[in-house]
Amino acid sequence: AQSVTQLGSHVSVSEGALVLLRCNYSSSVPPYLFWYVQYPNQGLQLLLKYTSAATLVKGINGFEAEFKKSETSFHLTKPSAHMSDAAEYFCAVSVWGGSQGNLIFGKGTKLSVKP
Amino acid sequence: DAGITQSPRHKVTETGTPVTLRCHQTENHRYMYWYRQDPGHGLRLIHYSYGVKDTDKGEVSDGYSVSRSKTEDFLLTLESATSSQTSVYFCAISEGTSFDEQFFGPGTRLTVL
């Protein structure tokens, strides 16, 4: 069965520092992978998605993620954090069939950005 | 922004009462989903629909039922609310293929006293 593990429920960085949010997946078939962001008191919005076209995926707001099959990882990065990046980030893997619908989400990583 | 609305946005109710949450979309997407979000658990799928009158259970479906009589509306019902159902509920929609993103509504914060 597919699953997603996000390492670190809270990550804190200084403004201007590198952001690295970790996501590892488990899938018996080639996965589709997604990163979503949730700002306080809002729904989730898509940052980027991997659909096998390219291993390095660029998303909105300067974020990117690299699919590494050998490491079963899809870590999210941003070279320079901004205060507005403070939010909760969710990694998700696409499944099909069974009773689990379409996406399996990780538990989320809350990003704090210090001035 | 995808046209998804949820109503009500906030609700406080008492244990044992029935509660219905509504999700309405204007995108004509085939798939609709109900999730609950709880601290430390991320988002967990309750039920989903793959067409009018076609629904299936998700990971945490006990105590919940759904109905979809029109493409645009997906209702989530708590037949007899319990305190463990206090949560934030999100509706989502998608075209439905494995690589399609899901678009999320603004959420409903439900408190069961």
mmCIF file of C-alpha atoms in Angstrom:
data_model
loop_
_atom_site.group_PDB
_atom_site.id
_atom_site.type_symbol
_atom_site.label_atom_id
_atom_site.label_comp_id
_atom_site.label_asym_id
_atom_site.label_seq_id
_atom_site.Cartn_x
_atom_site.Cartn_y
_atom_site.Cartn_z
ATOM 1 C CA ALA A 1 0.000 0.000 0.000
ATOM 2 C CA GLN A 2 1.116 3.522 -0.693
ATOM 3 C CA SER A 3 2.152 5.769 2.187
ATOM 4 C CA VAL A 4 3.930 9.041 2.852
ATOM 5 C CA THR A 5 6.241 9.991 5.700
ATOM 6 C CA GLN A 6 7.161 13.582 6.413
ATOM 7 C CA LEU A 7 10.213 13.882 8.631
ATOM 8 C CA GLY A 8 9.828 16.616 11.199
ATOM 9 C CA SER A 9 6.468 17.972 12.303
ATOM 10 C CA HIS A 10 8.009 21.404 12.864
ATOM 11 C CA VAL A 11 10.838 23.109 11.015
ATOM 12 C CA SER A 12 12.163 26.555 11.880
ATOM 13 C CA VAL A 13 14.442 28.606 9.634
ATOM 14 C CA SER A 14 15.674 32.167 9.551
ATOM 15 C CA GLU A 15 14.518 34.541 6.853
ATOM 16 C CA GLY A 16 16.817 34.153 3.844
ATOM 17 C CA ALA A 17 17.934 30.650 4.821
ATOM 18 C CA LEU A 18 17.412 27.468 2.837
ATOM 19 C CA VAL A 19 14.121 25.669 3.350
ATOM 20 C CA LEU A 20 14.230 21.857 3.222
ATOM 21 C CA LEU A 21 11.118 19.839 4.002
ATOM 22 C CA ARG A 22 11.498 16.081 3.764
ATOM 23 C CA CYS A 23 9.081 13.582 2.280
ATOM 24 C CA ASN A 24 9.582 9.876 1.711
ATOM 25 C CA TYR A 25 7.038 7.695 -0.010
ATOM 26 C CA SER A 26 6.240 4.045 -0.282
ATOM 27 C CA SER A 27 4.649 2.777 -3.456
ATOM 28 C CA SER A 28 4.676 -0.499 -5.330
ATOM 29 C CA VAL A 29 4.077 1.291 -8.619
ATOM 30 C CA PRO A 30 5.502 4.510 -10.032
ATOM 31 C CA PRO A 31 3.874 7.223 -7.962
ATOM 32 C CA TYR A 32 2.493 10.626 -8.644
ATOM 33 C CA LEU A 33 3.598 12.996 -5.875
ATOM 34 C CA PHE A 34 2.286 16.327 -4.697
ATOM 35 C CA TRP A 35 3.196 19.101 -2.286
ATOM 36 C CA TYR A 36 0.415 21.246 -0.865
ATOM 37 C CA VAL A 37 0.614 24.313 1.355
ATOM 38 C CA GLN A 38 -1.916 25.426 3.944
ATOM 39 C CA TYR A 39 -1.890 28.949 5.332
ATOM 40 C CA PRO A 40 -3.627 29.550 8.670
ATOM 41 C CA ASN A 41 -7.395 29.133 8.537
ATOM 42 C CA GLN A 42 -7.382 28.278 4.849
ATOM 43 C CA GLY A 43 -7.744 25.222 2.656
ATOM 44 C CA LEU A 44 -4.858 23.510 0.922
ATOM 45 C CA GLN A 45 -3.403 24.739 -2.342
ATOM 46 C CA LEU A 46 -1.086 22.945 -4.703
ATOM 47 C CA LEU A 47 2.592 23.957 -4.696
ATOM 48 C CA LEU A 48 3.817 21.442 -7.270
ATOM 49 C CA LYS A 49 3.381 17.918 -8.539
ATOM 50 C CA TYR A 50 5.517 15.157 -10.028
ATOM 51 C CA THR A 51 3.978 13.162 -12.844
ATOM 52 C CA SER A 52 7.136 11.520 -14.293
ATOM 53 C CA ALA A 53 7.815 14.178 -16.928
ATOM 54 C CA ALA A 54 10.912 15.532 -15.130
ATOM 55 C CA THR A 55 12.557 14.623 -11.846
ATOM 56 C CA LEU A 56 13.098 18.252 -10.805
ATOM 57 C CA VAL A 57 9.768 19.982 -10.472
ATOM 58 C CA LYS A 58 9.358 23.713 -10.067
ATOM 59 C CA GLY A 59 6.335 25.084 -8.297
ATOM 60 C CA ILE A 60 4.852 28.345 -7.197
ATOM 61 C CA ASN A 61 6.488 30.862 -4.843
ATOM 62 C CA GLY A 62 10.031 29.693 -5.670
ATOM 63 C CA PHE A 63 9.633 26.160 -4.347
ATOM 64 C CA GLU A 64 10.945 23.094 -6.101
ATOM 65 C CA ALA A 65 11.160 19.378 -5.385
ATOM 66 C CA GLU A 66 13.292 16.574 -6.733
ATOM 67 C CA PHE A 67 12.014 13.056 -7.266
ATOM 68 C CA LYS A 68 14.666 10.490 -6.324
ATOM 69 C CA LYS A 69 13.501 6.983 -7.013
ATOM 70 C CA SER A 70 16.575 5.351 -5.446
ATOM 71 C CA GLU A 71 15.881 7.159 -2.171
ATOM 72 C CA THR A 72 12.060 7.051 -2.495
ATOM 73 C CA SER A 73 12.112 10.753 -1.663
ATOM 74 C CA PHE A 74 10.450 13.927 -2.864
ATOM 75 C CA HIS A 75 11.934 16.668 -0.689
ATOM 76 C CA LEU A 76 10.723 20.245 -1.013
ATOM 77 C CA THR A 77 13.255 23.087 -1.123
ATOM 78 C CA LYS A 78 13.425 26.837 -1.459
ATOM 79 C CA PRO A 79 16.778 28.642 -1.593
ATOM 80 C CA SER A 80 15.762 31.626 0.512
ATOM 81 C CA ALA A 81 12.922 31.639 3.026
ATOM 82 C CA HIS A 82 10.534 34.530 3.255
ATOM 83 C CA MET A 83 8.294 35.405 6.176
ATOM 84 C CA SER A 84 5.276 34.695 3.983
ATOM 85 C CA ASP A 85 6.383 31.056 3.635
ATOM 86 C CA ALA A 86 5.299 30.329 7.199
ATOM 87 C CA ALA A 87 2.589 27.708 6.783
ATOM 88 C CA GLU A 88 1.963 23.996 7.018
ATOM 89 C CA TYR A 89 3.154 21.823 4.158
ATOM 90 C CA PHE A 90 1.761 18.460 3.148
ATOM 91 C CA CYS A 91 3.276 15.821 0.907
ATOM 92 C CA ALA A 92 0.856 13.433 -0.816
ATOM 93 C CA VAL A 93 1.041 10.380 -3.046
ATOM 94 C CA SER A 94 -1.546 9.366 -5.575
ATOM 95 C CA VAL A 95 -3.181 5.973 -5.337
ATOM 96 C CA TRP A 96 -5.848 4.417 -7.420
ATOM 97 C CA GLY A 97 -8.504 1.916 -6.625
ATOM 98 C CA GLY A 98 -9.381 0.371 -3.297
ATOM 99 C CA SER A 99 -11.096 2.387 -0.618
ATOM 100 C CA GLN A 100 -8.544 5.124 -0.207
ATOM 101 C CA GLY A 101 -9.709 7.466 -2.883
ATOM 102 C CA ASN A 102 -7.145 9.416 -4.747
ATOM 103 C CA LEU A 103 -4.506 10.942 -2.428
ATOM 104 C CA ILE A 104 -2.681 9.755 0.677
ATOM 105 C CA PHE A 105 -1.355 12.657 2.730
ATOM 106 C CA GLY A 106 1.542 12.872 5.118
ATOM 107 C CA LYS A 107 0.951 14.307 8.578
ATOM 108 C CA GLY A 108 2.319 17.693 7.616
ATOM 109 C CA THR A 109 5.307 19.875 8.510
ATOM 110 C CA LYS A 110 4.748 23.269 10.035
ATOM 111 C CA LEU A 111 7.316 25.787 8.812
ATOM 112 C CA SER A 112 8.208 28.775 10.958
ATOM 113 C CA VAL A 113 10.328 31.620 9.583
ATOM 114 C CA LYS A 114 12.243 33.786 12.043
ATOM 115 C CA PRO A 115 13.112 37.382 11.180
ATOM 116 C CA ASP B 1 -9.449 29.836 -7.480
ATOM 117 C CA ALA B 2 -11.555 26.749 -8.073
ATOM 118 C CA GLY B 3 -15.216 27.391 -7.330
ATOM 119 C CA ILE B 4 -15.729 25.409 -4.148
ATOM 120 C CA THR B 5 -17.800 26.584 -1.236
ATOM 121 C CA GLN B 6 -18.546 24.886 2.044
ATOM 122 C CA SER B 7 -21.387 25.607 4.405
ATOM 123 C CA PRO B 8 -21.571 26.289 7.196
ATOM 124 C CA ARG B 9 -18.044 27.565 7.820
ATOM 125 C CA HIS B 10 -18.384 27.162 11.582
ATOM 126 C CA LYS B 11 -20.760 25.079 13.626
ATOM 127 C CA VAL B 12 -21.128 24.213 17.281
ATOM 128 C CA THR B 13 -23.467 21.387 18.148
ATOM 129 C CA GLU B 14 -24.215 18.990 20.957
ATOM 130 C CA THR B 15 -23.453 15.302 21.255
ATOM 131 C CA GLY B 16 -26.150 13.142 19.711
ATOM 132 C CA THR B 17 -27.513 15.696 17.267
ATOM 133 C CA PRO B 18 -27.419 15.174 13.495
ATOM 134 C CA VAL B 19 -25.225 17.483 11.450
ATOM 135 C CA THR B 20 -25.015 17.983 7.688
ATOM 136 C CA LEU B 21 -22.162 19.765 5.956
ATOM 137 C CA ARG B 22 -22.497 20.893 2.374
ATOM 138 C CA CYS B 23 -19.925 21.181 -0.372
ATOM 139 C CA HIS B 24 -20.841 22.979 -3.578
ATOM 140 C CA GLN B 25 -18.700 23.213 -6.725
ATOM 141 C CA THR B 26 -19.073 25.182 -9.935
ATOM 142 C CA GLU B 27 -16.275 23.377 -11.835
ATOM 143 C CA ASN B 28 -18.252 20.339 -13.019
ATOM 144 C CA HIS B 29 -15.521 18.024 -11.700
ATOM 145 C CA ARG B 30 -16.457 14.384 -11.504
ATOM 146 C CA TYR B 31 -14.749 13.524 -8.213
ATOM 147 C CA MET B 32 -15.545 15.019 -4.815
ATOM 148 C CA TYR B 33 -13.986 14.191 -1.459
ATOM 149 C CA TRP B 34 -14.547 14.809 2.232
ATOM 150 C CA TYR B 35 -11.541 14.927 4.562
ATOM 151 C CA ARG B 36 -11.105 15.671 8.208
ATOM 152 C CA GLN B 37 -8.007 17.423 9.538
ATOM 153 C CA ASP B 38 -6.803 16.876 13.076
ATOM 154 C CA PRO B 39 -3.506 17.925 14.675
ATOM 155 C CA GLY B 40 -0.850 15.262 14.212
ATOM 156 C CA HIS B 41 -2.931 13.303 11.716
ATOM 157 C CA GLY B 42 -2.785 15.407 8.573
ATOM 158 C CA LEU B 43 -5.774 14.930 6.294
ATOM 159 C CA ARG B 44 -7.724 11.698 6.385
ATOM 160 C CA LEU B 45 -10.266 10.720 3.785
ATOM 161 C CA ILE B 46 -13.805 10.129 5.037
ATOM 162 C CA HIS B 47 -15.761 9.416 1.854
ATOM 163 C CA TYR B 48 -15.469 10.234 -1.791
ATOM 164 C CA SER B 49 -17.728 10.329 -4.819
ATOM 165 C CA TYR B 50 -16.892 9.441 -8.401
ATOM 166 C CA GLY B 51 -20.205 10.535 -9.863
ATOM 167 C CA VAL B 52 -23.812 11.281 -9.072
ATOM 168 C CA LYS B 53 -25.031 8.661 -6.591
ATOM 169 C CA ASP B 54 -21.632 6.894 -6.730
ATOM 170 C CA THR B 55 -19.777 7.028 -3.446
ATOM 171 C CA ASP B 56 -17.218 4.988 -1.566
ATOM 172 C CA LYS B 57 -15.710 4.867 1.893
ATOM 173 C CA GLY B 58 -12.379 6.289 2.881
ATOM 174 C CA GLU B 59 -10.007 5.630 5.735
ATOM 175 C CA VAL B 60 -12.205 7.037 8.527
ATOM 176 C CA SER B 61 -15.791 6.551 7.382
ATOM 177 C CA ASP B 62 -17.355 5.197 10.605
ATOM 178 C CA GLY B 63 -20.050 7.539 11.895
ATOM 179 C CA TYR B 64 -20.355 9.430 8.622
ATOM 180 C CA SER B 65 -22.579 9.118 5.575
ATOM 181 C CA VAL B 66 -22.595 11.020 2.296
ATOM 182 C CA SER B 67 -24.911 11.733 -0.576
ATOM 183 C CA ARG B 68 -24.499 13.190 -4.033
ATOM 184 C CA SER B 69 -27.719 13.768 -5.949
ATOM 185 C CA LYS B 70 -26.270 16.427 -8.251
ATOM 186 C CA THR B 71 -22.826 16.869 -9.787
ATOM 187 C CA GLU B 72 -22.274 20.107 -7.922
ATOM 188 C CA ASP B 73 -23.278 19.091 -4.395
ATOM 189 C CA PHE B 74 -21.732 16.609 -1.972
ATOM 190 C CA LEU B 75 -23.239 16.326 1.500
ATOM 191 C CA LEU B 76 -21.554 14.893 4.589
ATOM 192 C CA THR B 77 -23.844 13.801 7.424
ATOM 193 C CA LEU B 78 -22.979 12.947 10.975
ATOM 194 C CA GLU B 79 -26.047 10.956 12.031
ATOM 195 C CA SER B 80 -25.364 11.391 15.760
ATOM 196 C CA ALA B 81 -22.437 13.654 16.432
ATOM 197 C CA THR B 82 -19.806 12.680 19.009
ATOM 198 C CA SER B 83 -17.027 14.724 20.594
ATOM 199 C CA SER B 84 -14.462 12.697 18.627
ATOM 200 C CA GLN B 85 -15.910 14.224 15.466
ATOM 201 C CA THR B 86 -14.815 17.691 16.515
ATOM 202 C CA SER B 87 -12.523 18.600 13.639
ATOM 203 C CA VAL B 88 -11.995 20.759 10.590
ATOM 204 C CA TYR B 89 -13.682 19.266 7.545
ATOM 205 C CA PHE B 90 -12.462 19.929 4.027
ATOM 206 C CA CYS B 91 -14.151 19.216 0.753
ATOM 207 C CA ALA B 92 -12.050 18.711 -2.365
ATOM 208 C CA ILE B 93 -12.720 18.170 -6.039
ATOM 209 C CA SER B 94 -10.732 16.760 -8.944
ATOM 210 C CA GLU B 95 -11.036 15.570 -12.498
ATOM 211 C CA GLY B 96 -10.225 12.179 -11.069
ATOM 212 C CA THR B 97 -7.169 10.755 -12.778
ATOM 213 C CA SER B 98 -4.170 9.714 -10.694
ATOM 214 C CA PHE B 99 -2.100 12.741 -11.711
ATOM 215 C CA ASP B 100 -4.801 15.362 -11.276
ATOM 216 C CA GLU B 101 -4.533 17.714 -8.363
ATOM 217 C CA GLN B 102 -7.318 18.138 -5.893
ATOM 218 C CA PHE B 103 -8.759 21.588 -5.276
ATOM 219 C CA PHE B 104 -9.792 22.285 -1.711
ATOM 220 C CA GLY B 105 -12.596 24.270 -0.196
ATOM 221 C CA PRO B 106 -12.095 26.701 2.708
ATOM 222 C CA GLY B 107 -13.101 24.187 5.389
ATOM 223 C CA THR B 108 -15.772 23.871 8.067
ATOM 224 C CA ARG B 109 -14.803 23.990 11.709
ATOM 225 C CA LEU B 110 -17.135 21.699 13.663
ATOM 226 C CA THR B 111 -17.218 21.579 17.445
ATOM 227 C CA VAL B 112 -19.259 18.878 19.180
ATOM 228 C CA LEU B 113 -19.862 19.621 22.863
#
